[in-house]
CSV table of C-alpha atoms and ligand atoms in Angstrom, one decimal:
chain,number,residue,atom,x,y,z
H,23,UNK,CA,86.0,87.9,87.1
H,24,UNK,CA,83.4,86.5,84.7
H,25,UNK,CA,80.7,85.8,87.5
H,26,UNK,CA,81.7,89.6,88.4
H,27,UNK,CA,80.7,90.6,85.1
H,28,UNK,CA,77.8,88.6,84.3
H,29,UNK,CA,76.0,90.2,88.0
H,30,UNK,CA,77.3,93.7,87.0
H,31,UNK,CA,76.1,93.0,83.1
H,32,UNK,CA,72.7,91.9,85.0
H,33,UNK,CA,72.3,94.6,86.9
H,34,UNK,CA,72.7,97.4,84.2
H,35,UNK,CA,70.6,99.6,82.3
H,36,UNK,CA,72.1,101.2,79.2
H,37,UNK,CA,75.2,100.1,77.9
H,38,UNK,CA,77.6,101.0,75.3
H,39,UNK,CA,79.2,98.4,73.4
H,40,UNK,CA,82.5,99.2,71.4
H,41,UNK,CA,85.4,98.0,69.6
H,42,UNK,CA,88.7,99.5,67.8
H,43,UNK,CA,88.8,101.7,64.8
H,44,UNK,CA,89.1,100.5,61.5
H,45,UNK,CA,87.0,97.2,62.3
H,46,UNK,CA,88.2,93.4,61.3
H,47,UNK,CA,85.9,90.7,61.4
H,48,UNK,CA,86.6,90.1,64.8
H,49,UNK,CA,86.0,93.6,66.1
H,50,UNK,CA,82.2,93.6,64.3
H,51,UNK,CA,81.3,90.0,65.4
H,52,UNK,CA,82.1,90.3,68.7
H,53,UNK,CA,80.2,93.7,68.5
H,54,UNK,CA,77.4,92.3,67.2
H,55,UNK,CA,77.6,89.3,69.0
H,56,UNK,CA,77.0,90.5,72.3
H,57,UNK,CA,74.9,92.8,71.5
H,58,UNK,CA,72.8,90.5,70.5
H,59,UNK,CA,73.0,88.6,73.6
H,60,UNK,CA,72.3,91.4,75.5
H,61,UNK,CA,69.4,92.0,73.9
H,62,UNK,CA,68.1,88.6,75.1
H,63,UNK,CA,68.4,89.7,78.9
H,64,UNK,CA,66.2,92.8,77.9
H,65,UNK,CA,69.5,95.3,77.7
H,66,UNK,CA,69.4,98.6,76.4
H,67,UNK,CA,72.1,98.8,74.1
H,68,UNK,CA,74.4,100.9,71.7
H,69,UNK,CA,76.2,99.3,69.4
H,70,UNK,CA,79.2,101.7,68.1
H,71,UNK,CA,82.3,102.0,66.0
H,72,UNK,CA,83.7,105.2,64.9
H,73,UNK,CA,84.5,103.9,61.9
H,74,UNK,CA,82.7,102.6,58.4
H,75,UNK,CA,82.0,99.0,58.4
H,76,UNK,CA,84.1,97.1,55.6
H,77,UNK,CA,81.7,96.2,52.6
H,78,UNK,CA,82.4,92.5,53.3
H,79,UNK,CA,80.9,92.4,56.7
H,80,UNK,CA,78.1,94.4,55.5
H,81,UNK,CA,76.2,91.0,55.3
H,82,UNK,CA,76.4,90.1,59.0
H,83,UNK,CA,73.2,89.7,60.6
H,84,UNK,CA,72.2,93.4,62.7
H,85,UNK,CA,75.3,94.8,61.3
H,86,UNK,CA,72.7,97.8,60.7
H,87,UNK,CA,72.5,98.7,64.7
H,88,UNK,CA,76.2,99.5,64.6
H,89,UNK,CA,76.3,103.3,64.9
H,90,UNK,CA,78.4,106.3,64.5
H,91,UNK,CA,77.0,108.7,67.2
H,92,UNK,CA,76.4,107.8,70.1
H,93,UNK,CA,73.4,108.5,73.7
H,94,UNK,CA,74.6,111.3,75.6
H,95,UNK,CA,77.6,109.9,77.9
H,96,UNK,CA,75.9,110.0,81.0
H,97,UNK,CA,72.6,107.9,79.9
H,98,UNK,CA,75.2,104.5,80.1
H,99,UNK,CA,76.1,103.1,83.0
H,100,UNK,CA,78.4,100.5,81.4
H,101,UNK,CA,80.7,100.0,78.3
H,102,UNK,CA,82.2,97.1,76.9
H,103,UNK,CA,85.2,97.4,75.2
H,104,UNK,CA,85.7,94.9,72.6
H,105,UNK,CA,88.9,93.5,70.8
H,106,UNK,CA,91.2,96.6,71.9
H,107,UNK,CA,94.6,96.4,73.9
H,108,UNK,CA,93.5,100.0,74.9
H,109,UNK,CA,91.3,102.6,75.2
H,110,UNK,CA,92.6,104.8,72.9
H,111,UNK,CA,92.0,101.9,69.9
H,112,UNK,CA,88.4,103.2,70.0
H,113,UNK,CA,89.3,106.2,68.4
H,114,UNK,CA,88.5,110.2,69.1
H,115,UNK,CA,85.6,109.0,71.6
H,116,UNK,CA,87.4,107.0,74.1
H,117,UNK,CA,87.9,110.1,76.7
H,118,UNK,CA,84.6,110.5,77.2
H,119,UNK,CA,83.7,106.7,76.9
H,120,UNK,CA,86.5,107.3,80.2
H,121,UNK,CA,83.4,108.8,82.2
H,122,UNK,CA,81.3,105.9,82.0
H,123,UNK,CA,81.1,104.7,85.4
H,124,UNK,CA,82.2,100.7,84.6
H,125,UNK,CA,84.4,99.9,81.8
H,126,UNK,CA,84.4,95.9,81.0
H,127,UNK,CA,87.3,95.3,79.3
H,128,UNK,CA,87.4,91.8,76.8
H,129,UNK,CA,90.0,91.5,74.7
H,130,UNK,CA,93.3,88.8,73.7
H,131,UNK,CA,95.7,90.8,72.8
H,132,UNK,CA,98.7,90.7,74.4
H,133,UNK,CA,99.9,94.5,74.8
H,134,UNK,CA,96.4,95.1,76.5
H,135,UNK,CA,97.3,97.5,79.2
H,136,UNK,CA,94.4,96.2,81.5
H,137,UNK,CA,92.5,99.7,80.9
H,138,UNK,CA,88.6,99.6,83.1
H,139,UNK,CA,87.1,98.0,86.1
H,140,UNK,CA,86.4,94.7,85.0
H,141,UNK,CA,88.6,92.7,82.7
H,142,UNK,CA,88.5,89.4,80.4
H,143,UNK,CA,91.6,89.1,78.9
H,144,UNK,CA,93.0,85.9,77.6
H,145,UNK,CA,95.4,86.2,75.3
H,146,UNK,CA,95.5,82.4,74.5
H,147,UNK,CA,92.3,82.8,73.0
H,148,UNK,CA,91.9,82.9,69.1
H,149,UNK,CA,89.6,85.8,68.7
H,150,UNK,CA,87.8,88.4,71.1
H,151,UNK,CA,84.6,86.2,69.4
H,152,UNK,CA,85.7,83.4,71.5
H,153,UNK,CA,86.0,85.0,74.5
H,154,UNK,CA,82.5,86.4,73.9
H,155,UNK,CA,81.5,83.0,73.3
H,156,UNK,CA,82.5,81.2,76.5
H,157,UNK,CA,80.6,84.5,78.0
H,158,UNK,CA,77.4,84.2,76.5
H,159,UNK,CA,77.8,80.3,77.1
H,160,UNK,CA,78.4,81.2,81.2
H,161,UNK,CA,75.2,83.7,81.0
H,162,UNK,CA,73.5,80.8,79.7
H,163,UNK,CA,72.1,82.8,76.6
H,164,UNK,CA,70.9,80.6,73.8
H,165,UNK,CA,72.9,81.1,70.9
H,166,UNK,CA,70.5,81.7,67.6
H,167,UNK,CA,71.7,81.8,64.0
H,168,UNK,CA,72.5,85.7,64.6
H,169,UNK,CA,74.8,85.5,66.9
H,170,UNK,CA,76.8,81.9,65.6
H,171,UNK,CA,77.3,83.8,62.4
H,172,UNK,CA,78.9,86.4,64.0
H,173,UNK,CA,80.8,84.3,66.6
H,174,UNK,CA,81.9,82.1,63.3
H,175,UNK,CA,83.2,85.0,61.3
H,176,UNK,CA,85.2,86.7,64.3
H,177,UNK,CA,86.7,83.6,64.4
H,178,UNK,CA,87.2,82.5,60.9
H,179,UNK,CA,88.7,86.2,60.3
H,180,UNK,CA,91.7,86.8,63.0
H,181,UNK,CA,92.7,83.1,62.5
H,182,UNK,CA,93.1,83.9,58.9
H,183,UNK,CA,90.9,80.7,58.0
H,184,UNK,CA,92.5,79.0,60.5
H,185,UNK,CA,96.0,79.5,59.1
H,186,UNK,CA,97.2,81.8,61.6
H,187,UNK,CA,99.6,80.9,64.4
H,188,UNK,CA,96.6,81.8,67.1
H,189,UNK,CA,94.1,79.2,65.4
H,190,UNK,CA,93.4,76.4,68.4
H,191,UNK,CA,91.4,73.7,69.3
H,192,UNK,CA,88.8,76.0,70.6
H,193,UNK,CA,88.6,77.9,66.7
H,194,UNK,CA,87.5,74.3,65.2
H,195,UNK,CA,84.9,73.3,68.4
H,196,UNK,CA,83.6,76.6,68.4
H,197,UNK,CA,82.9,76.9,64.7
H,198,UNK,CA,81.6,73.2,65.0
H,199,UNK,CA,79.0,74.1,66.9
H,200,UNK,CA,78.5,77.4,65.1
H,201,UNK,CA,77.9,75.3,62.2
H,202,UNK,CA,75.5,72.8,63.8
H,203,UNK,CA,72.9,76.1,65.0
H,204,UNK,CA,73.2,76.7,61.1
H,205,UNK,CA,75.6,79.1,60.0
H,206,UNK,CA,76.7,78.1,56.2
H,207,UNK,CA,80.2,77.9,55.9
H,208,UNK,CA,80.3,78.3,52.1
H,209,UNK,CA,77.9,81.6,52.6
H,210,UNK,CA,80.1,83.0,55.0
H,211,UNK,CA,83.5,82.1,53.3
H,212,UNK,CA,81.6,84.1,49.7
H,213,UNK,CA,81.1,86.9,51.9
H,214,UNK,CA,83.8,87.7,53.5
H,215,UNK,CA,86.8,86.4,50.3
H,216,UNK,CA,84.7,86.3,47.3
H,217,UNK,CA,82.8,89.6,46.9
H,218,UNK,CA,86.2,91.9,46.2
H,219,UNK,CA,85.0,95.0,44.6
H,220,UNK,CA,86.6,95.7,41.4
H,221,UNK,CA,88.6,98.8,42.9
H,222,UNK,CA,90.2,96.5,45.7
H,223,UNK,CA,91.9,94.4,43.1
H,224,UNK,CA,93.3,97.4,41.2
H,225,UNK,CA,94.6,98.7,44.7
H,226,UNK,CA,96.1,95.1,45.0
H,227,UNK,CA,97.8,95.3,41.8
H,228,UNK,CA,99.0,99.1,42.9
H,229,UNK,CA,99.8,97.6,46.4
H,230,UNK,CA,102.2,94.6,45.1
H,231,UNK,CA,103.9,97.2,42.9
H,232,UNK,CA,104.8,99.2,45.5
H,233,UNK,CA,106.4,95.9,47.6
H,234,UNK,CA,110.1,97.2,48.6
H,235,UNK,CA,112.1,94.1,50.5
H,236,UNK,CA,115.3,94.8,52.4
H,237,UNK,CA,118.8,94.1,51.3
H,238,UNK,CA,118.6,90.5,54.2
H,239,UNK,CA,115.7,89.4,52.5
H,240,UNK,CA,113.7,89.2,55.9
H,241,UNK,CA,111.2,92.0,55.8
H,242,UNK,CA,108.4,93.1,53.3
H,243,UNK,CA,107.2,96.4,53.1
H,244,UNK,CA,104.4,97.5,50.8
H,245,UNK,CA,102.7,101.3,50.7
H,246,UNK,CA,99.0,102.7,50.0
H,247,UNK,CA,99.1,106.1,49.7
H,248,UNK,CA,95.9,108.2,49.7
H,249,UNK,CA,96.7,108.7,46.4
H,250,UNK,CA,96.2,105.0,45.4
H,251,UNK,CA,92.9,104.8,47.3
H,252,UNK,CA,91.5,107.6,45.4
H,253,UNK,CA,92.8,106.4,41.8
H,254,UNK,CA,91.2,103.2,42.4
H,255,UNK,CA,88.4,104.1,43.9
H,256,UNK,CA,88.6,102.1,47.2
H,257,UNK,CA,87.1,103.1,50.4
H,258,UNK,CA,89.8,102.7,53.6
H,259,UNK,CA,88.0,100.6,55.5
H,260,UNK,CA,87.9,97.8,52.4
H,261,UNK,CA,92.0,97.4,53.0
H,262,UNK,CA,92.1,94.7,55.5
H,263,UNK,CA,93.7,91.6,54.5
H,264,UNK,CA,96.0,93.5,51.7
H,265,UNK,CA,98.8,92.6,54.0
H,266,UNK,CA,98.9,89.0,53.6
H,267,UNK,CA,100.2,89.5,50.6
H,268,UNK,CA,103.2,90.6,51.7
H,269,UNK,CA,104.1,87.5,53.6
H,270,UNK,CA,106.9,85.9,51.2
H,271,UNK,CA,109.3,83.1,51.9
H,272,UNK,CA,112.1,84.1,53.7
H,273,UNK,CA,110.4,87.0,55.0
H,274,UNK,CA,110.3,87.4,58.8
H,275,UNK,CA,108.5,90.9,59.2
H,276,UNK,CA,105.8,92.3,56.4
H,277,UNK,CA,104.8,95.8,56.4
H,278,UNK,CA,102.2,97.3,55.1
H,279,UNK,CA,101.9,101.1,55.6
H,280,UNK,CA,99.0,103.1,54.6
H,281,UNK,CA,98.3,106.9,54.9
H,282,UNK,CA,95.7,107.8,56.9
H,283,UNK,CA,92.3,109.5,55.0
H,284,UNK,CA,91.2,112.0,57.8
H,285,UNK,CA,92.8,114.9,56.1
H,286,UNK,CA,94.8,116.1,58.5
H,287,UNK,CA,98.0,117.0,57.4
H,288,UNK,CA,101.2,118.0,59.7
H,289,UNK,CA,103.8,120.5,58.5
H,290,UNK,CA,106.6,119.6,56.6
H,291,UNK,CA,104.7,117.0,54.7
H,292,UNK,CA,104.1,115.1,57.9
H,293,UNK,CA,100.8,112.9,57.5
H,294,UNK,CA,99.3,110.0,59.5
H,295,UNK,CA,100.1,106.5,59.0
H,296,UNK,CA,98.5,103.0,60.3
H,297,UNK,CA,101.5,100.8,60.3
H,298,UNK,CA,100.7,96.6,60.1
H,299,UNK,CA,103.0,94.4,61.1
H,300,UNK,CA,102.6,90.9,60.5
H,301,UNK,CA,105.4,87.7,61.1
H,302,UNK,CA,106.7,84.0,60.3
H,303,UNK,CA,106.1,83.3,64.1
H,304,UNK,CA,109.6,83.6,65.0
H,305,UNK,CA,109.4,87.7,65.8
H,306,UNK,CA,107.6,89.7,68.3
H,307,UNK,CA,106.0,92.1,66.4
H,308,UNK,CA,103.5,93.1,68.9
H,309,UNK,CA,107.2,94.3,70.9
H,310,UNK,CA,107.8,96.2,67.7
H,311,UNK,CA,104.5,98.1,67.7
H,312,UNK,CA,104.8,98.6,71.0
H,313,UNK,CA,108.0,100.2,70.6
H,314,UNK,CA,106.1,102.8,68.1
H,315,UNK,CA,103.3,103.3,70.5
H,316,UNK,CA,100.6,100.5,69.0
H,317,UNK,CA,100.5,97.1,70.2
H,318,UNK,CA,98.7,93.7,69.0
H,319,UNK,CA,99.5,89.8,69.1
H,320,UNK,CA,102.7,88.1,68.9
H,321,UNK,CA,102.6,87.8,64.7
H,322,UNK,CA,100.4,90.2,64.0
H,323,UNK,CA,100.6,94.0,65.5
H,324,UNK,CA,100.0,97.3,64.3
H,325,UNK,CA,100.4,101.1,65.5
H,326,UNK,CA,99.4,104.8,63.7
H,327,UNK,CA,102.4,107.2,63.6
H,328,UNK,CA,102.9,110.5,62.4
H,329,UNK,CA,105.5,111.1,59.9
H,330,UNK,CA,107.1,111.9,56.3
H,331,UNK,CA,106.7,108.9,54.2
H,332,UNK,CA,110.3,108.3,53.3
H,333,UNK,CA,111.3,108.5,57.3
H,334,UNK,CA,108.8,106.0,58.1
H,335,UNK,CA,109.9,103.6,55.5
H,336,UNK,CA,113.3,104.2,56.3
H,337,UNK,CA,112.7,103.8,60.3
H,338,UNK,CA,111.2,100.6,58.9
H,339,UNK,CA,113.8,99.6,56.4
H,340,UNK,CA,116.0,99.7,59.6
H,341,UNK,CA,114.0,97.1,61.5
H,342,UNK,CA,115.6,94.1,59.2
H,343,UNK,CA,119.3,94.4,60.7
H,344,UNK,CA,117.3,93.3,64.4
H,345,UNK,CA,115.9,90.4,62.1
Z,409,LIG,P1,96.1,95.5,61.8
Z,409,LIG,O1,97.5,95.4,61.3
Z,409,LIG,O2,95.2,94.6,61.1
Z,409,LIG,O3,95.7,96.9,61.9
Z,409,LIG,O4,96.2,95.0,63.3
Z,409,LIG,C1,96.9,93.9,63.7
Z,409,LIG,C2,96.7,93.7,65.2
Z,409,LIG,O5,97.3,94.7,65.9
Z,409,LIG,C3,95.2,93.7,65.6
Z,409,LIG,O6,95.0,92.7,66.5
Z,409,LIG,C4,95.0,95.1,66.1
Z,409,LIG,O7,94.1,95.1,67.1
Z,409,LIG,C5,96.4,95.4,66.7
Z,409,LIG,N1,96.7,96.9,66.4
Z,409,LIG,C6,96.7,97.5,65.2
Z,409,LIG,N2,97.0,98.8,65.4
Z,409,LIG,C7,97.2,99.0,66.7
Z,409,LIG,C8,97.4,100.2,67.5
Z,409,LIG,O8,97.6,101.3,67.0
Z,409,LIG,N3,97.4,100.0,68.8
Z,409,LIG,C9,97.2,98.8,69.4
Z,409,LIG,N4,97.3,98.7,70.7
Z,409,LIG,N5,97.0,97.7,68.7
Z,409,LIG,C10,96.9,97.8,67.4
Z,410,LIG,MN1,90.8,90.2,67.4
């Protein structure tokens, strides 16, 4: 399939290059990464994400090119969907993404429901970054500064510093060699852990408050509410990671829910919710996401649901007696 892609990636004109909603550091580096890559075989490319970029990746190199809007659909003749286990993870565009006439579809998740026309899925890879990587390797694209940042802090990100139960031999090779074209690790590491704003701590101290563990002592839940976000001043998209802190001894499943910002609100008090799951290694969570209509990895998933707050957490709650 990747000699399939390469000719087809040769062959286009325009294409749109995309990842899921509420960006990691995987999501923007692989974005970014092949974007950059494509510029060097003389691509025309968009470079989109529906959503705001997290002030911690705001330092990645081209991180500017990532738009909101994008070409009228039928300008591109290809999209490449990055880091999602569907089409929907790209958020209100991906029906009319649908009418692009290929779809390449990278991703590692393991719920990917093996949306588009051509795929790259390998779920034993760390980080969509590194199945980017062995692309741009197979194209034979030299890889500058640029791109080994990005490719480094995709990688450094979804295997939580290489402490997650995904980091492999390939994270430490690949970042080797990241290193050697020049990226700093130091630099990269200040970025992305040591440039919290002042409002993300207060919503840390707000989100530990709000931790709630059930009566078996094996799963964490913790709450943002919009309400928190406001107070403290912190933008959605500067969340990620929060959840980590939820992963206690003992615990098998942490939760975080947080209310989605988009203002739309459902009778009866009904409001959206992002829902991250994370485990110990000994639980499927991606089986539990996927139960709610979301999907992910193994120990970490996710899924958006709509719902009263004290249902959800309750439905949640209820998970534990499975543990
Ligand atoms: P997070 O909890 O950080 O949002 O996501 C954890 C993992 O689950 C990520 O790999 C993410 O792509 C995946 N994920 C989160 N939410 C959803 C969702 O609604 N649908 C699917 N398919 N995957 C999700
Ligand atoms: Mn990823």
């Amino acid at each position: 399939m990747t000699d399939q892609i390469i000719c087809h990636l040769k062959n286009s004109d325009h294409i749109l290059i995309t990842t899921h909603t509420n960006p990691d550091g995987d999501a923007i580096g692989s974005l970014i990464a092949m974007g950059l890559s494509l510029d060097k075989l003389n691509k025309k490319t968009t470079l989109y994400n529906e959503s705001s970029i997290p002030a911690v990746y705001r330092f990645l190199p081209s991180v500017d090119r990532i738009v909101k809007n994008i070409n009228p659909i039928n300008t591109y003749d290809t999209a490449i969907i990055l880091d999602c286990g569907d089409l929907q993870r790209i958020g209100t565009l991906s029906s009319i993404v649908q009418q692009i006439p290929v779809i390449i579809n990278i991703d590692h998740h393991i719920t990917n429901t093996r949306f588009g026309d051509l795929h790259l899925i390998d779920t034993s890879s760390c980080a969509a970054t590194e199945i980017v990587y062995r692309l741009i390797k197979k194209m034979a694209i030299p890889i500058n500064k640029a791109i080994a940042t990005s490719i480094y802090t995709g990688i450094l990100t979804d295997t939580g510093s290489f402490r997650f139960s995904n980091t492999n031999k390939a994270a430490f090779k690949i970042c080797d060699e990241m290193v050697a074209i020049g990226v700093d690790p130091y630099k990269v590491a200040q970025h992305v852990y040591g440039t919290y704003s002042l409002s993300r701590i207060k919503l840390l101290n707000l989100a530990l408050d709000s931790l709630e563990i059930s009566y078996n002592g094996k799963l964490s839940m913790m709450t943002l509410t919009q309400k928190m976000l406001d107070e403290t001043g912190t933008h959605p998209e500067d969340i990620d990671g929060l959840i980590n802190y939820a992963r206690i001894e003992d615990v098998k499943v942490a939760v975080l829910i947080q209310e989605n910002s988009n203002g739309k609100v459902a009778p009866e008090d009904r409001k959206l919710f992002h829902v991250s799951l994370r485990s110990d290694g000994t639980v499927d969570v991606a089986a539990i996401a996927y139960f709610f209509g979301g999907g992910g990895h193994f120990s970490a998933a996710g899924f958006s649901i709509e719902s009263t707050l004290s249902d959800l957490k309750h439905r949640i709650i209820q998970l534990s007696e499975i543990l």
